[in-house]
Amino acid sequence: MSPHNGAAQWLNCKGLGTCGTCALEVEGDLGPLNTREKWRLNFPPHKEANQLRLACQIKVQSDLQLQKHAGFWGEKKGEVLDKP
């Protein structure tokens, strides 16, 4: 599973946590948001209330369930992602 939709596969920050294109919904045991995540997820089109995380900034320590939403930044919760 790619954390990027469409053109975001090529147009992204390469893991620096500044673009937000790898935002996804995560269920499982994760630590708190780091400084970069807090900053980026409070900047449009995201908002921290959407409970999204940046795939490039999370440290996986156990099994997780991930859901990628539609939109360039994965910000469109509730919309069907047009991926195989």
mmCIF file of C-alpha atoms in Angstrom:
data_model
loop_
_atom_site.group_PDB
_atom_site.id
_atom_site.type_symbol
_atom_site.label_atom_id
_atom_site.label_comp_id
_atom_site.label_asym_id
_atom_site.label_seq_id
_atom_site.Cartn_x
_atom_site.Cartn_y
_atom_site.Cartn_z
ATOM 1 C CA MET A 1 0.000 0.000 0.000
ATOM 2 C CA SER A 2 1.367 3.385 -0.956
ATOM 3 C CA PRO A 3 0.801 6.267 1.463
ATOM 4 C CA HIS A 4 0.388 8.575 -1.556
ATOM 5 C CA ASN A 5 -2.509 9.148 -3.966
ATOM 6 C CA GLY A 6 -2.110 9.993 -7.650
ATOM 7 C CA ALA A 7 0.577 12.572 -8.458
ATOM 8 C CA ALA A 8 1.559 12.702 -4.777
ATOM 9 C CA GLN A 9 3.573 9.545 -5.506
ATOM 10 C CA TRP A 10 6.106 11.850 -7.182
ATOM 11 C CA LEU A 11 5.260 15.233 -5.656
ATOM 12 C CA ASN A 12 5.989 14.784 -1.957
ATOM 13 C CA CYS A 13 8.557 15.757 0.681
ATOM 14 C CA LYS A 14 10.303 12.341 0.656
ATOM 15 C CA GLY A 15 9.683 11.681 4.356
ATOM 16 C CA LEU A 16 10.444 15.090 5.861
ATOM 17 C CA GLY A 17 6.928 15.500 7.279
ATOM 18 C CA THR A 18 6.306 18.830 5.567
ATOM 19 C CA CYS A 19 3.890 18.104 2.702
ATOM 20 C CA GLY A 20 1.195 15.978 4.365
ATOM 21 C CA THR A 21 0.532 13.834 1.287
ATOM 22 C CA CYS A 22 1.120 10.615 3.261
ATOM 23 C CA ALA A 23 -1.645 11.339 5.797
ATOM 24 C CA LEU A 24 -3.699 8.292 6.663
ATOM 25 C CA GLU A 25 -6.015 7.036 9.361
ATOM 26 C CA VAL A 26 -4.361 4.646 11.797
ATOM 27 C CA GLU A 27 -5.916 2.274 14.315
ATOM 28 C CA GLY A 28 -3.571 0.715 16.806
ATOM 29 C CA ASP A 29 -1.019 1.535 19.452
ATOM 30 C CA LEU A 30 0.963 4.608 18.384
ATOM 31 C CA GLY A 31 2.830 7.162 20.375
ATOM 32 C CA PRO A 32 1.791 10.814 20.464
ATOM 33 C CA LEU A 33 2.121 13.137 17.483
ATOM 34 C CA ASN A 34 5.637 14.483 17.079
ATOM 35 C CA THR A 35 6.299 18.182 16.476
ATOM 36 C CA ARG A 36 6.284 17.900 12.671
ATOM 37 C CA GLU A 37 3.023 15.974 12.655
ATOM 38 C CA LYS A 38 1.338 18.469 14.980
ATOM 39 C CA TRP A 39 2.447 21.356 12.768
ATOM 40 C CA ARG A 40 1.529 19.760 9.430
ATOM 41 C CA LEU A 41 -1.779 18.266 10.534
ATOM 42 C CA ASN A 42 -2.963 21.658 11.815
ATOM 43 C CA PHE A 43 -2.284 23.311 8.458
ATOM 44 C CA PRO A 44 -4.844 23.137 5.597
ATOM 45 C CA PRO A 45 -6.120 20.958 4.099
ATOM 46 C CA HIS A 46 -5.631 18.876 7.263
ATOM 47 C CA LYS A 47 -6.793 19.459 10.792
ATOM 48 C CA GLU A 48 -5.721 17.480 13.842
ATOM 49 C CA ALA A 49 -9.372 16.722 14.654
ATOM 50 C CA ASN A 50 -9.482 14.362 11.630
ATOM 51 C CA GLN A 51 -7.278 11.953 13.590
ATOM 52 C CA LEU A 52 -4.900 11.419 10.683
ATOM 53 C CA ARG A 53 -1.211 10.603 11.021
ATOM 54 C CA LEU A 54 1.709 11.098 8.659
ATOM 55 C CA ALA A 55 2.979 7.705 7.489
ATOM 56 C CA CYS A 56 6.499 9.125 7.151
ATOM 57 C CA GLN A 57 6.613 10.181 10.816
ATOM 58 C CA ILE A 58 5.061 7.279 12.726
ATOM 59 C CA LYS A 59 7.153 4.573 14.347
ATOM 60 C CA VAL A 60 5.451 1.213 14.052
ATOM 61 C CA GLN A 61 5.793 -0.829 17.240
ATOM 62 C CA SER A 62 2.871 -3.225 16.872
ATOM 63 C CA ASP A 63 0.217 -4.315 14.393
ATOM 64 C CA LEU A 64 -1.757 -1.421 12.908
ATOM 65 C CA GLN A 65 -4.770 -1.001 10.667
ATOM 66 C CA LEU A 66 -4.327 1.715 8.052
ATOM 67 C CA GLN A 67 -6.861 3.458 5.871
ATOM 68 C CA LYS A 68 -5.901 5.851 3.097
ATOM 69 C CA HIS A 69 -8.604 8.358 2.185
ATOM 70 C CA ALA A 70 -9.239 10.055 -1.167
ATOM 71 C CA GLY A 71 -7.730 13.400 -2.157
ATOM 72 C CA PHE A 72 -4.211 14.509 -3.054
ATOM 73 C CA TRP A 73 -3.332 14.718 0.655
ATOM 74 C CA GLY A 74 -5.589 11.820 1.713
ATOM 75 C CA GLU A 75 -7.739 14.362 3.530
ATOM 76 C CA LYS A 76 -11.181 13.417 2.180
ATOM 77 C CA LYS A 77 -12.488 11.119 4.897
ATOM 78 C CA GLY A 78 -15.550 9.184 3.857
ATOM 79 C CA GLU A 79 -14.800 9.309 0.122
ATOM 80 C CA VAL A 80 -13.945 6.118 -1.714
ATOM 81 C CA LEU A 81 -10.311 5.853 -2.709
ATOM 82 C CA ASP A 82 -10.078 4.985 -6.398
ATOM 83 C CA LYS A 83 -7.279 2.395 -6.128
ATOM 84 C CA PRO A 84 -7.168 -1.323 -6.900
#
